[in-house]
Amino acid sequence: MTINIGETGFSRTGRFCRMGAAVVLLAIAGCSSTNIEGATPVSATDGPKDTGTYPNLNIPPKVAAEQFTDAEKNAKLAQLKADEQTQGSKGGAVRVTNPATLNALAKQHGPDTLKQIGANCDPALDPDCK
C-alpha cells in the first residue's frame, strides 16, 4: 500500500490554475464586444472641431438664459435686503456683557429647557409623562 501524496497535491494545484485561466479568459471575452448598434460616428458628435482657422472672438456667444433687466435686479436685491432685515430682528437674544449675568443665564437655561420639553410630552409615547 503506497501513499501518493504528490499526485493529490499537484492535481489540486492544476485544477486551481485551470479554473483561474478560465475566469481570466471569460473576463477578456466579456470586454471585447463587436456590437456596434447605437454607436455614433466621431464626426457626427458635437464637440470641438479643428477648422484650421482661429476663432472669431468678436462674435458674442449665445446666452443660456434670458438676462435680468436692471429693474428685476433691483427688485431681487430689495427682496434680499428685506429678508435680511427681518431675520436680524427675530433674534430676541439676550445681549449681556456681564460675565456674572451670563453664568446665571447658563445655570438657568438647562432647567428651563427641560421644563419646556417636559410640558410637551405625549403620555402615549412616554409613560413617565406628567
Short mmCIF file of C-alpha atoms in Angstrom, two decimals:
data_model
loop_
_atom_site.label_atom_id
_atom_site.label_comp_id
_atom_site.label_asym_id
_atom_site.label_seq_id
_atom_site.Cartn_x
_atom_site.Cartn_y
_atom_site.Cartn_z
CA MET A 1 0.00 0.00 0.00
CA THR A 2 1.60 3.27 -1.08
CA ILE A 3 0.54 6.85 -0.43
CA ASN A 4 0.69 9.02 -3.46
CA ILE A 5 0.97 12.49 -1.87
CA GLY A 6 2.50 14.24 -4.85
CA GLU A 7 -0.31 13.34 -7.23
CA THR A 8 -3.00 14.65 -4.88
CA GLY A 9 -1.23 17.97 -4.29
CA PHE A 10 -0.48 18.59 -7.96
CA SER A 11 -3.98 17.73 -9.13
CA ARG A 12 -5.45 20.35 -6.79
CA THR A 13 -2.97 22.95 -7.97
CA GLY A 14 -3.63 22.10 -11.61
CA ARG A 15 -7.37 22.34 -11.11
CA PHE A 16 -6.97 25.74 -9.42
CA CYS A 17 -4.79 27.05 -12.27
CA ARG A 18 -7.19 25.80 -14.93
CA MET A 19 -10.14 27.47 -13.19
CA GLY A 20 -8.18 30.73 -12.84
CA ALA A 21 -7.24 30.66 -16.52
CA ALA A 22 -10.89 30.05 -17.46
CA VAL A 23 -12.03 33.04 -15.39
CA VAL A 24 -9.39 35.29 -16.98
CA LEU A 25 -10.35 34.17 -20.48
CA LEU A 26 -14.05 34.77 -19.79
CA ALA A 27 -13.29 38.24 -18.46
CA ILE A 28 -11.27 39.08 -21.57
CA ALA A 29 -14.02 37.72 -23.81
CA GLY A 30 -16.60 39.88 -22.00
CA CYS A 31 -14.58 43.03 -22.61
CA SER A 32 -14.20 42.52 -26.33
CA SER A 33 -17.55 43.13 -27.98
CA THR A 34 -18.32 43.51 -31.67
CA ASN A 35 -21.77 45.02 -31.09
CA ILE A 36 -21.79 48.45 -32.75
CA GLU A 37 -25.52 49.19 -32.52
CA GLY A 38 -26.15 52.67 -31.17
CA ALA A 39 -22.58 53.78 -31.83
CA THR A 40 -22.23 57.26 -33.29
CA PRO A 41 -19.58 58.18 -35.76
CA VAL A 42 -16.98 60.52 -34.32
CA SER A 43 -17.58 63.19 -36.95
CA ALA A 44 -21.30 63.40 -36.09
CA THR A 45 -20.79 64.24 -32.42
CA ASP A 46 -20.95 67.81 -31.19
CA GLY A 47 -17.65 69.00 -29.88
CA PRO A 48 -14.55 70.90 -30.81
CA LYS A 49 -13.61 70.71 -34.44
CA ASP A 50 -10.35 71.84 -35.98
CA THR A 51 -11.36 74.20 -38.78
CA GLY A 52 -7.82 75.32 -39.47
CA THR A 53 -8.63 78.95 -38.59
CA TYR A 54 -8.60 80.97 -35.39
CA PRO A 55 -11.97 81.58 -33.69
CA ASN A 56 -13.58 84.97 -34.15
CA LEU A 57 -13.82 86.45 -30.66
CA ASN A 58 -15.84 89.42 -31.92
CA ILE A 59 -18.97 87.28 -32.26
CA PRO A 60 -20.81 87.24 -28.90
CA PRO A 61 -21.59 83.75 -27.60
CA LYS A 62 -25.17 82.51 -27.32
CA VAL A 63 -26.66 83.03 -23.87
CA ALA A 64 -28.11 80.08 -21.99
CA ALA A 65 -30.98 82.05 -20.42
CA GLU A 66 -32.52 85.48 -20.52
CA GLN A 67 -30.53 88.05 -18.57
CA PHE A 68 -32.06 90.05 -15.72
CA THR A 69 -33.05 93.58 -16.50
CA ASP A 70 -31.93 96.34 -14.15
CA ALA A 71 -35.47 96.57 -12.72
CA GLU A 72 -35.54 92.81 -11.97
CA LYS A 73 -32.08 93.00 -10.42
CA ASN A 74 -33.10 95.89 -8.15
CA ALA A 75 -36.34 94.12 -7.14
CA LYS A 76 -34.47 90.93 -6.19
CA LEU A 77 -31.84 92.89 -4.25
CA ALA A 78 -34.57 94.78 -2.39
CA GLN A 79 -36.27 91.49 -1.50
CA LEU A 80 -32.98 90.06 -0.21
CA LYS A 81 -32.32 93.17 1.89
CA ALA A 82 -35.84 92.98 3.35
CA ASP A 83 -35.34 89.31 4.22
CA GLU A 84 -32.01 90.14 5.83
CA GLN A 85 -33.60 92.85 7.97
CA THR A 86 -36.42 90.58 9.17
CA GLN A 87 -34.02 87.79 10.09
CA GLY A 88 -31.84 90.14 12.09
CA SER A 89 -34.75 91.41 14.18
CA LYS A 90 -36.15 87.94 15.02
CA GLY A 91 -33.15 87.01 17.17
CA GLY A 92 -34.55 88.15 20.52
CA ALA A 93 -31.31 87.04 22.12
CA VAL A 94 -30.27 88.46 25.46
CA ARG A 95 -27.41 90.88 24.91
CA VAL A 96 -25.38 90.91 28.12
CA THR A 97 -21.69 91.56 28.53
CA ASN A 98 -21.53 90.96 32.28
CA PRO A 99 -19.90 87.53 32.95
CA ALA A 100 -21.86 87.00 36.19
CA THR A 101 -25.15 87.53 34.35
CA LEU A 102 -24.05 85.13 31.61
CA ASN A 103 -23.15 82.44 34.17
CA ALA A 104 -26.55 82.85 35.87
CA LEU A 105 -28.24 82.56 32.47
CA ALA A 106 -26.26 79.38 31.70
CA LYS A 107 -27.29 77.78 35.02
CA GLN A 108 -30.95 78.59 34.42
CA HIS A 109 -31.03 77.64 30.73
CA GLY A 110 -30.81 73.85 31.26
CA PRO A 111 -33.68 73.50 33.77
CA ASP A 112 -35.86 75.88 31.72
CA THR A 113 -35.29 73.79 28.60
CA LEU A 114 -36.10 70.55 30.42
CA LYS A 115 -39.34 72.08 31.76
CA GLN A 116 -40.29 73.18 28.26
CA ILE A 117 -39.59 69.71 26.84
CA GLY A 118 -41.48 68.02 29.68
CA ALA A 119 -44.52 70.24 29.14
CA ASN A 120 -44.87 68.97 25.55
CA CYS A 121 -44.54 65.23 26.24
CA ASP A 122 -47.03 62.67 24.97
CA PRO A 123 -48.38 60.21 27.60
CA ALA A 124 -48.98 57.61 24.87
CA LEU A 125 -45.28 57.59 23.98
CA ASP A 126 -43.77 58.27 27.40
CA PRO A 127 -45.40 56.55 30.41
CA ASP A 128 -43.45 58.80 32.81
CA CYS A 129 -45.01 61.92 31.28
CA LYS A 130 -46.94 64.06 33.74
#
